[in-house]
Amino acid sequence: MTSEVVAASSVPVPGRAQRVREIAGELRALRGPLIPILHAVQEELGYVDQPDVAVIADVLNLSVAEVHGVVTFYKDFRRAPAGRTVVAICQAEACRSVGAVALAEHAQRSVGCGFGETTYDGRITLDEVFCFGNCALGPAVQVGERLHGRVTPARLDALLGEAR
């Protein structure tokens, strides 16, 4: 596989800006509304696209730079659509001490992309996470919504095979 990454679309999607404006309007009365709005946009629309940033900034009377800074600072916010399956590998100390570094390197070679990237075919997004709270069963890997413990490279290959 190649390490080519699926690019984010900066072309506005019809109706997307209106839905982002509605979400931001519904949540702007919250104390500190920016992060909840970003989470809500990502939850409903899959990611926070660059045109969304300007809409949210307008609703909250913030600069585009302020909203962009929050989106790019926090790893939780995607700026491009995720692949069909998201594979997240814990990189916290407990998991690292039992093989998560080698497991991550294996995953990157096997999938053909790095952390925060999506395979060229859009099937798999590879992410790093800093603790699933599954420390006793490290290294921990989440594939889609399912958490797995004591994952070896061979077991990861099997899980990735199912995801492909």
mmCIF file of C-alpha atoms in Angstrom:
data_model
loop_
_atom_site.group_PDB
_atom_site.id
_atom_site.type_symbol
_atom_site.label_atom_id
_atom_site.label_comp_id
_atom_site.label_asym_id
_atom_site.label_seq_id
_atom_site.Cartn_x
_atom_site.Cartn_y
_atom_site.Cartn_z
ATOM 1 C CA MET A 1 0.000 0.000 0.000
ATOM 2 C CA THR A 2 1.098 3.536 -0.536
ATOM 3 C CA SER A 3 1.307 6.228 2.121
ATOM 4 C CA GLU A 4 -0.787 8.615 0.060
ATOM 5 C CA VAL A 5 -3.270 10.448 2.252
ATOM 6 C CA VAL A 6 -6.870 11.287 1.418
ATOM 7 C CA ALA A 7 -7.055 15.071 1.128
ATOM 8 C CA ALA A 8 -9.652 17.178 2.895
ATOM 9 C CA SER A 9 -12.196 18.866 0.716
ATOM 10 C CA SER A 10 -12.265 22.616 1.083
ATOM 11 C CA VAL A 11 -15.103 22.880 -1.422
ATOM 12 C CA PRO A 12 -18.232 23.820 0.536
ATOM 13 C CA VAL A 13 -20.865 21.072 0.607
ATOM 14 C CA PRO A 14 -24.363 22.357 -0.171
ATOM 15 C CA GLY A 15 -26.324 22.655 3.040
ATOM 16 C CA ARG A 16 -23.314 21.941 5.243
ATOM 17 C CA ALA A 17 -22.711 25.596 6.136
ATOM 18 C CA GLN A 18 -26.363 26.003 7.089
ATOM 19 C CA ARG A 19 -26.266 22.912 9.316
ATOM 20 C CA VAL A 20 -23.044 24.117 10.974
ATOM 21 C CA ARG A 21 -24.713 27.504 11.589
ATOM 22 C CA GLU A 22 -27.734 25.738 13.139
ATOM 23 C CA ILE A 23 -25.543 23.597 15.417
ATOM 24 C CA ALA A 24 -23.518 26.618 16.506
ATOM 25 C CA GLY A 25 -26.688 28.628 17.091
ATOM 26 C CA GLU A 26 -28.211 25.867 19.220
ATOM 27 C CA LEU A 27 -25.124 25.628 21.441
ATOM 28 C CA ARG A 28 -23.791 29.194 21.551
ATOM 29 C CA ALA A 29 -25.559 29.951 24.865
ATOM 30 C CA LEU A 30 -23.418 27.368 26.651
ATOM 31 C CA ARG A 31 -20.604 28.614 28.819
ATOM 32 C CA GLY A 32 -17.492 28.188 26.688
ATOM 33 C CA PRO A 33 -19.424 26.979 23.627
ATOM 34 C CA LEU A 34 -16.612 26.585 21.083
ATOM 35 C CA ILE A 35 -15.419 23.092 21.961
ATOM 36 C CA PRO A 36 -18.941 21.650 22.399
ATOM 37 C CA ILE A 37 -19.880 23.135 19.019
ATOM 38 C CA LEU A 38 -16.816 21.630 17.352
ATOM 39 C CA HIS A 39 -17.587 18.232 18.894
ATOM 40 C CA ALA A 40 -21.223 18.462 17.746
ATOM 41 C CA VAL A 41 -20.214 19.380 14.193
ATOM 42 C CA GLN A 42 -17.752 16.511 14.052
ATOM 43 C CA GLU A 43 -20.246 14.079 15.580
ATOM 44 C CA GLU A 44 -22.919 14.902 13.035
ATOM 45 C CA LEU A 45 -20.879 15.727 9.945
ATOM 46 C CA GLY A 46 -17.814 13.539 10.485
ATOM 47 C CA TYR A 47 -15.148 16.240 10.631
ATOM 48 C CA VAL A 48 -14.612 19.997 10.914
ATOM 49 C CA ASP A 49 -13.957 21.301 7.418
ATOM 50 C CA GLN A 50 -12.146 24.594 6.856
ATOM 51 C CA PRO A 51 -15.313 26.427 5.687
ATOM 52 C CA ASP A 52 -17.002 25.314 8.941
ATOM 53 C CA VAL A 53 -14.429 27.309 10.909
ATOM 54 C CA ALA A 54 -15.551 30.611 9.372
ATOM 55 C CA VAL A 55 -19.227 29.841 10.027
ATOM 56 C CA ILE A 56 -18.574 28.970 13.681
ATOM 57 C CA ALA A 57 -16.395 32.083 14.093
ATOM 58 C CA ASP A 58 -19.216 34.226 12.699
ATOM 59 C CA VAL A 59 -21.858 32.734 15.012
ATOM 60 C CA LEU A 60 -19.648 33.128 18.093
ATOM 61 C CA ASN A 61 -18.242 36.524 17.075
ATOM 62 C CA LEU A 62 -14.699 35.148 17.192
ATOM 63 C CA SER A 63 -11.902 35.488 14.675
ATOM 64 C CA VAL A 64 -11.369 32.676 12.211
ATOM 65 C CA ALA A 65 -7.840 32.385 13.640
ATOM 66 C CA GLU A 66 -9.202 31.720 17.146
ATOM 67 C CA VAL A 67 -11.464 28.900 15.964
ATOM 68 C CA HIS A 68 -8.800 27.496 13.639
ATOM 69 C CA GLY A 69 -6.319 27.511 16.525
ATOM 70 C CA VAL A 70 -8.609 25.349 18.654
ATOM 71 C CA VAL A 71 -9.361 22.936 15.809
ATOM 72 C CA THR A 72 -5.693 22.445 15.012
ATOM 73 C CA PHE A 73 -4.510 22.323 18.638
ATOM 74 C CA TYR A 74 -6.694 19.427 19.773
ATOM 75 C CA LYS A 75 -6.089 16.038 18.171
ATOM 76 C CA ASP A 76 -9.725 15.096 18.778
ATOM 77 C CA PHE A 77 -10.879 17.223 15.851
ATOM 78 C CA ARG A 78 -10.608 15.829 12.343
ATOM 79 C CA ARG A 79 -10.094 18.240 9.482
ATOM 80 C CA ALA A 80 -10.751 15.605 6.855
ATOM 81 C CA PRO A 81 -13.168 12.706 6.602
ATOM 82 C CA ALA A 82 -12.050 9.597 8.468
ATOM 83 C CA GLY A 83 -11.671 6.307 6.700
ATOM 84 C CA ARG A 84 -14.382 3.665 6.801
ATOM 85 C CA THR A 85 -12.650 2.111 9.830
ATOM 86 C CA VAL A 86 -10.677 4.048 12.444
ATOM 87 C CA VAL A 87 -7.865 2.112 14.118
ATOM 88 C CA ALA A 88 -6.498 3.791 17.241
ATOM 89 C CA ILE A 89 -3.417 2.507 19.062
ATOM 90 C CA CYS A 90 -2.719 3.545 22.642
ATOM 91 C CA GLN A 91 0.622 5.290 23.070
ATOM 92 C CA ALA A 92 0.424 5.993 26.810
ATOM 93 C CA GLU A 93 3.225 4.775 29.069
ATOM 94 C CA ALA A 94 1.567 1.561 30.284
ATOM 95 C CA CYS A 95 0.944 0.362 26.732
ATOM 96 C CA ARG A 96 4.332 1.576 25.509
ATOM 97 C CA SER A 97 6.025 -0.488 28.208
ATOM 98 C CA VAL A 98 4.461 -3.674 26.794
ATOM 99 C CA GLY A 99 5.040 -3.151 23.080
ATOM 100 C CA ALA A 100 2.836 -0.339 21.775
ATOM 101 C CA VAL A 101 5.726 1.427 20.021
ATOM 102 C CA ALA A 102 6.619 -1.644 17.980
ATOM 103 C CA LEU A 103 2.922 -2.323 17.394
ATOM 104 C CA ALA A 104 2.444 1.225 16.068
ATOM 105 C CA GLU A 105 5.425 0.878 13.739
ATOM 106 C CA HIS A 106 4.036 -2.437 12.495
ATOM 107 C CA ALA A 107 0.605 -0.876 11.934
ATOM 108 C CA GLN A 108 2.033 2.034 9.983
ATOM 109 C CA ARG A 109 4.040 -0.301 7.732
ATOM 110 C CA SER A 110 1.102 -2.677 7.297
ATOM 111 C CA VAL A 111 -1.535 -0.041 6.575
ATOM 112 C CA GLY A 112 0.719 2.282 4.620
ATOM 113 C CA CYS A 113 0.009 5.518 6.448
ATOM 114 C CA GLY A 114 1.022 7.315 9.619
ATOM 115 C CA PHE A 115 -0.934 8.441 12.641
ATOM 116 C CA GLY A 116 -3.609 10.962 11.761
ATOM 117 C CA GLU A 117 -3.695 9.788 8.154
ATOM 118 C CA THR A 118 -6.100 7.774 6.034
ATOM 119 C CA THR A 119 -5.160 5.163 3.471
ATOM 120 C CA TYR A 120 -5.332 6.203 -0.171
ATOM 121 C CA ASP A 121 -8.447 4.072 -0.668
ATOM 122 C CA GLY A 122 -10.273 5.614 2.311
ATOM 123 C CA ARG A 123 -10.639 2.295 4.119
ATOM 124 C CA ILE A 124 -8.556 2.872 7.263
ATOM 125 C CA THR A 125 -7.626 5.894 9.351
ATOM 126 C CA LEU A 126 -4.786 5.291 11.804
ATOM 127 C CA ASP A 127 -4.801 7.291 15.042
ATOM 128 C CA GLU A 128 -2.817 7.376 18.236
ATOM 129 C CA VAL A 129 -4.579 7.719 21.562
ATOM 130 C CA PHE A 130 -3.070 8.458 24.943
ATOM 131 C CA CYS A 131 -4.905 6.007 27.192
ATOM 132 C CA PHE A 132 -8.082 4.035 26.757
ATOM 133 C CA GLY A 133 -8.078 3.175 30.467
ATOM 134 C CA ASN A 134 -7.302 -0.425 29.536
ATOM 135 C CA CYS A 135 -3.801 -0.320 31.015
ATOM 136 C CA ALA A 136 -3.781 -3.824 32.489
ATOM 137 C CA LEU A 137 -4.421 -5.256 29.032
ATOM 138 C CA GLY A 138 -1.905 -3.302 26.962
ATOM 139 C CA PRO A 139 -1.125 -2.729 24.275
ATOM 140 C CA ALA A 140 -4.685 -1.588 23.640
ATOM 141 C CA VAL A 141 -6.130 -0.972 20.189
ATOM 142 C CA GLN A 142 -9.570 0.261 19.215
ATOM 143 C CA VAL A 143 -10.901 -0.817 15.831
ATOM 144 C CA GLY A 144 -14.076 1.063 15.030
ATOM 145 C CA GLU A 145 -16.042 1.071 18.274
ATOM 146 C CA ARG A 146 -14.480 -2.117 19.689
ATOM 147 C CA LEU A 147 -11.580 -2.069 22.153
ATOM 148 C CA HIS A 148 -9.042 -4.905 22.109
ATOM 149 C CA GLY A 149 -6.366 -5.710 24.697
ATOM 150 C CA ARG A 150 -3.012 -7.479 24.569
ATOM 151 C CA VAL A 151 -2.772 -6.883 20.845
ATOM 152 C CA THR A 152 0.226 -8.416 19.114
ATOM 153 C CA PRO A 153 1.340 -7.621 15.570
ATOM 154 C CA ALA A 154 -0.253 -10.889 14.370
ATOM 155 C CA ARG A 155 -3.528 -10.087 16.109
ATOM 156 C CA LEU A 156 -3.458 -6.558 14.695
ATOM 157 C CA ASP A 157 -3.014 -8.012 11.207
ATOM 158 C CA ALA A 158 -6.116 -10.147 11.773
ATOM 159 C CA LEU A 159 -8.092 -7.135 13.015
ATOM 160 C CA LEU A 160 -6.912 -5.049 10.051
ATOM 161 C CA GLY A 161 -7.848 -7.863 7.693
ATOM 162 C CA GLU A 162 -11.399 -7.674 8.991
ATOM 163 C CA ALA A 163 -11.385 -3.882 8.539
ATOM 164 C CA ARG A 164 -10.236 -4.101 4.936
#
